[in-house]
Short mmCIF file of C-alpha atoms in Angstrom, two decimals:
data_model
loop_
_atom_site.label_atom_id
_atom_site.label_comp_id
_atom_site.label_asym_id
_atom_site.label_seq_id
_atom_site.Cartn_x
_atom_site.Cartn_y
_atom_site.Cartn_z
CA MET A 1 -6.09 -49.45 -0.11
CA LYS A 2 -3.96 -51.33 -2.59
CA ASN A 3 -6.68 -51.24 -5.27
CA LYS A 4 -7.42 -47.52 -4.85
CA GLU A 5 -5.89 -44.74 -6.88
CA CYS A 6 -4.82 -41.27 -5.62
CA ARG A 7 -6.97 -38.53 -7.15
CA ASN A 8 -4.06 -36.07 -7.27
CA CYS A 9 -1.24 -38.11 -8.79
CA GLY A 10 -2.70 -41.50 -9.75
CA SER A 11 -0.46 -43.50 -7.42
CA THR A 12 -1.81 -46.77 -6.00
CA GLN A 13 0.64 -46.91 -3.09
CA PHE A 14 -0.66 -45.72 0.32
CA HIS A 15 0.38 -46.00 3.96
CA GLU A 16 -1.60 -45.41 7.15
CA LYS A 17 -0.49 -43.09 9.97
CA ASP A 18 -2.56 -41.98 12.99
CA GLY A 19 -5.81 -43.13 11.46
CA ILE A 20 -5.36 -41.39 8.09
CA TRP A 21 -4.17 -42.87 4.80
CA TYR A 22 -1.48 -40.95 2.88
CA CYS A 23 -0.43 -41.31 -0.73
CA ASP A 24 3.18 -42.51 -0.83
CA TYR A 25 3.98 -40.28 -3.80
CA CYS A 26 2.28 -36.88 -3.22
CA LYS A 27 1.36 -37.25 0.51
CA THR A 28 -2.34 -36.42 -0.07
CA PRO A 29 -4.32 -37.41 3.06
CA TYR A 30 -7.45 -39.59 2.82
CA PRO A 31 -9.83 -40.63 5.63
CA ILE A 32 -9.87 -44.26 6.62
CA PRO A 33 -12.82 -45.85 4.87
CA ILE A 34 -15.06 -48.35 6.57
CA ILE A 35 -14.34 -51.34 4.43
CA GLU A 36 -16.75 -54.17 4.12
CA GLU A 37 -15.55 -57.26 2.36
CA SER A 38 -18.21 -57.19 -0.32
CA LYS A 39 -18.30 -53.46 -1.10
CA SER A 40 -15.90 -51.27 -3.02
CA VAL A 41 -15.35 -47.99 -1.17
CA GLU A 42 -14.87 -44.64 -2.84
CA PHE A 43 -13.25 -41.91 -0.79
CA SER A 44 -11.99 -38.38 -1.39
CA PRO A 45 -9.00 -36.39 -0.09
CA ILE A 46 -9.25 -34.45 3.17
CA LYS A 47 -9.26 -30.72 2.54
CA ASN A 48 -8.37 -28.04 5.02
CA LYS A 49 -11.51 -25.97 5.37
CA VAL A 50 -11.63 -22.63 7.10
CA PHE A 51 -14.74 -22.42 9.21
CA ILE A 52 -16.03 -19.02 10.30
CA PRO A 53 -19.07 -19.14 12.51
CA LYS A 54 -22.05 -17.23 11.13
CA SER A 55 -22.17 -14.94 14.17
CA ILE A 56 -18.59 -13.74 13.56
CA ALA A 57 -19.26 -13.21 9.86
CA ILE A 58 -22.41 -11.18 10.64
CA PHE A 59 -20.51 -9.16 13.26
CA LEU A 60 -17.72 -8.33 10.78
CA LEU A 61 -20.13 -7.31 8.03
CA THR A 62 -22.13 -5.14 10.42
CA THR A 63 -18.98 -3.44 11.77
CA ILE A 64 -17.71 -2.68 8.26
CA SER A 65 -21.11 -1.30 7.18
CA VAL A 66 -21.46 0.93 10.25
CA SER A 67 -17.86 2.19 9.91
CA PHE A 68 -18.41 3.09 6.27
CA PHE A 69 -21.67 4.89 7.13
CA ILE A 70 -19.94 6.95 9.85
CA LEU A 71 -17.02 7.87 7.56
CA GLU A 72 -19.42 8.77 4.76
CA LYS A 73 -21.35 11.15 7.03
CA LYS A 74 -18.18 12.65 8.57
CA TYR A 75 -16.28 13.25 5.33
CA ASN A 76 -19.11 13.47 2.79
CA LEU A 77 -17.63 10.68 0.68
CA LYS A 78 -20.51 10.77 -1.81
CA ASP A 79 -20.11 14.46 -2.59
CA THR A 80 -16.72 14.94 -4.23
CA GLU A 81 -15.36 18.19 -5.50
CA THR A 82 -12.65 19.13 -7.94
CA ILE A 83 -9.71 20.98 -6.46
CA ASP A 84 -7.99 23.56 -8.64
CA THR A 85 -4.22 23.21 -8.29
CA ALA A 86 -3.35 26.19 -10.50
CA PRO A 87 -1.96 29.30 -8.79
CA SER A 88 -4.74 31.41 -7.41
CA THR A 89 -5.31 34.65 -9.29
CA HIS A 90 -8.82 35.43 -8.07
CA ILE A 91 -10.51 36.47 -4.87
CA ASN A 92 -11.29 33.57 -2.58
CA LEU A 93 -13.40 34.83 0.30
CA GLY A 94 -13.66 31.43 1.98
CA ILE A 95 -16.55 30.02 3.96
CA GLY A 96 -18.49 32.49 6.06
CA GLU A 97 -16.40 35.50 5.09
CA SER A 98 -18.07 38.67 3.99
CA SER A 99 -17.49 40.30 0.63
CA GLU A 100 -17.43 43.56 2.64
CA ARG A 101 -13.94 42.87 4.06
CA LYS A 102 -11.60 45.68 3.29
CA PHE A 103 -8.47 45.50 1.20
CA PRO A 104 -5.27 45.99 3.16
CA ARG A 105 -3.77 49.48 3.24
CA LYS A 106 -3.72 51.10 -0.24
CA TRP A 107 -4.73 47.95 -2.11
CA THR A 108 -7.79 47.92 -4.38
CA GLN A 109 -9.30 45.27 -6.59
CA GLU A 110 -8.10 47.18 -9.65
CA ILE A 111 -4.48 47.25 -8.47
CA TYR A 112 -4.61 43.52 -7.74
CA ASP A 113 -6.20 42.69 -11.09
CA ASP A 114 -3.62 44.77 -13.01
CA ILE A 115 -0.60 42.84 -11.66
CA ARG A 116 1.02 40.83 -14.47
CA ILE A 117 2.49 37.45 -13.49
CA ALA A 118 5.79 36.44 -15.13
CA ARG A 119 5.80 33.59 -17.62
CA GLN A 120 8.17 30.79 -16.74
CA LYS A 121 10.37 28.90 -19.16
CA TYR A 122 12.68 25.99 -18.40
CA ASP A 123 16.23 26.24 -19.77
CA SER A 124 17.37 22.65 -20.36
CA LYS A 125 21.01 23.74 -20.79
CA THR A 126 21.30 25.32 -17.34
CA GLY A 127 18.58 23.26 -15.63
CA LYS A 128 16.97 26.43 -14.31
CA TYR A 129 13.75 28.35 -14.84
CA ILE A 130 13.77 31.72 -16.59
CA PHE A 131 11.00 34.26 -16.00
CA ASP A 132 9.86 37.14 -18.19
CA GLY A 133 6.93 39.48 -18.71
CA GLY A 134 6.01 40.02 -15.07
CA ASP A 135 5.57 43.30 -13.18
CA ASN A 136 8.29 44.53 -10.82
CA TYR A 137 7.79 44.15 -7.05
CA LYS A 138 9.54 47.48 -6.31
CA ASP A 139 7.03 49.34 -8.49
CA LEU A 140 4.13 47.62 -6.69
CA LYS A 141 5.61 48.47 -3.28
CA LYS A 142 5.66 52.17 -4.23
CA ILE A 143 1.92 52.00 -4.95
CA VAL A 144 0.61 49.88 -2.02
CA GLY A 145 3.33 50.29 0.62
CA ALA A 146 5.50 47.77 2.45
CA PRO A 147 4.08 44.31 3.20
CA SER A 148 3.11 43.16 6.69
CA ASN A 149 5.36 40.11 6.43
CA LYS A 150 8.06 38.60 4.18
CA GLU A 151 9.41 35.05 3.94
CA VAL A 152 12.38 33.80 1.90
CA GLN A 153 12.22 30.55 -0.08
CA ARG A 154 15.71 29.36 -0.99
CA ALA A 155 16.53 28.30 -4.56
CA ASP A 156 15.59 24.68 -5.24
CA TYR A 157 14.83 22.34 -8.16
CA GLY A 158 15.89 24.91 -10.74
CA TYR A 159 13.75 27.71 -9.27
CA PRO A 160 15.55 30.86 -8.12
CA GLU A 161 15.36 32.23 -4.59
CA ARG A 162 11.85 33.61 -4.07
CA ILE A 163 10.31 35.96 -1.54
CA TYR A 164 6.73 35.73 -0.30
CA ALA A 165 5.27 39.11 0.69
CA THR A 166 1.98 39.35 2.60
CA TRP A 167 -0.34 42.31 3.15
CA ASN A 168 -3.08 41.54 5.70
CA LYS A 169 -3.70 44.67 7.77
CA SER A 170 -6.01 47.51 6.87
CA GLU A 171 -5.28 51.18 7.58
CA ASP A 172 -7.28 51.00 10.84
CA ASN A 173 -5.68 47.64 11.85
CA THR A 174 -8.95 45.71 11.44
CA LEU A 175 -9.30 42.33 9.80
CA SER A 176 -8.72 42.64 6.08
CA LYS A 177 -8.32 40.48 3.04
CA ALA A 178 -4.85 38.93 2.77
CA ILE A 179 -2.86 39.49 -0.40
CA TYR A 180 0.15 37.30 -1.20
CA ILE A 181 2.76 38.24 -3.79
CA THR A 182 5.69 35.98 -4.72
CA TYR A 183 8.65 37.56 -6.48
CA ASP A 184 12.14 36.64 -7.67
CA ALA A 185 14.80 37.75 -5.15
CA LYS A 186 17.26 38.92 -7.86
CA THR A 187 15.09 40.47 -10.56
CA PHE A 188 12.11 41.45 -8.33
CA MET A 189 9.81 40.08 -11.05
CA ILE A 190 6.41 39.01 -9.70
CA LEU A 191 5.97 35.24 -10.08
CA ASP A 192 2.59 34.66 -8.42
CA LYS A 193 -0.30 36.40 -6.67
CA SER A 194 -3.26 35.32 -4.58
CA ILE A 195 -5.88 36.91 -2.38
CA PHE A 196 -7.91 35.46 0.50
#
C-alpha cells in the first residue's frame, strides 16, 4: 500500500482496519488487494451502492401506473375546464336541471336582467371600498316581495357589512330557481346578483 496513491486526495499513506484499507488523510475506503510479489495492483475506492431488487422496482412502477390510471378515470384528469371566478350574473341551470323551472314568486328574467350592480372603488385614504351606481334593494323588494332567507356578512377587509338575500320558493311552493342578491347594509345598494 505504500506505493499506491489515493484517488480522492492523492495521499500515499494508508492503514488497514477490519480487512479494508483506509486513506490516512481523507478516510476513503479501499478493498484489500490480492498482492502478488511480481504484479502491481490497481484498486478503486469502495462505493456505497443502493441495491433495489428488480421485483420491487417493477412492483413500485406498476402500483404508480395503476394508481394514476384510477385517479385519471375518477377525476377526468385529461379533460380540464376553465372555471370562471367572476361574480355570476347569468342563469346557471346546473347539470340535469330543466330550463322549465319557474322563477320564485314575482321574479322574471327581465327583472333579474335589469338589476344594476354597483361599481366598487377602493379608497386608499380610508382603506375601505366605496360603491356607486347600483340599484337599491328596497326598490327591488317592492317589486318581487320579501326574500325567503337573509344572512349578514360582517364588515371585513375594507368591505362594508353586507346582506345576502335569497329567493327560492315559487308562488305554489314548488322547486324554483334560486336568486341571490347581495346588498350593502347601510346604503341598500345592490353589490352582486346570481341565479341558479
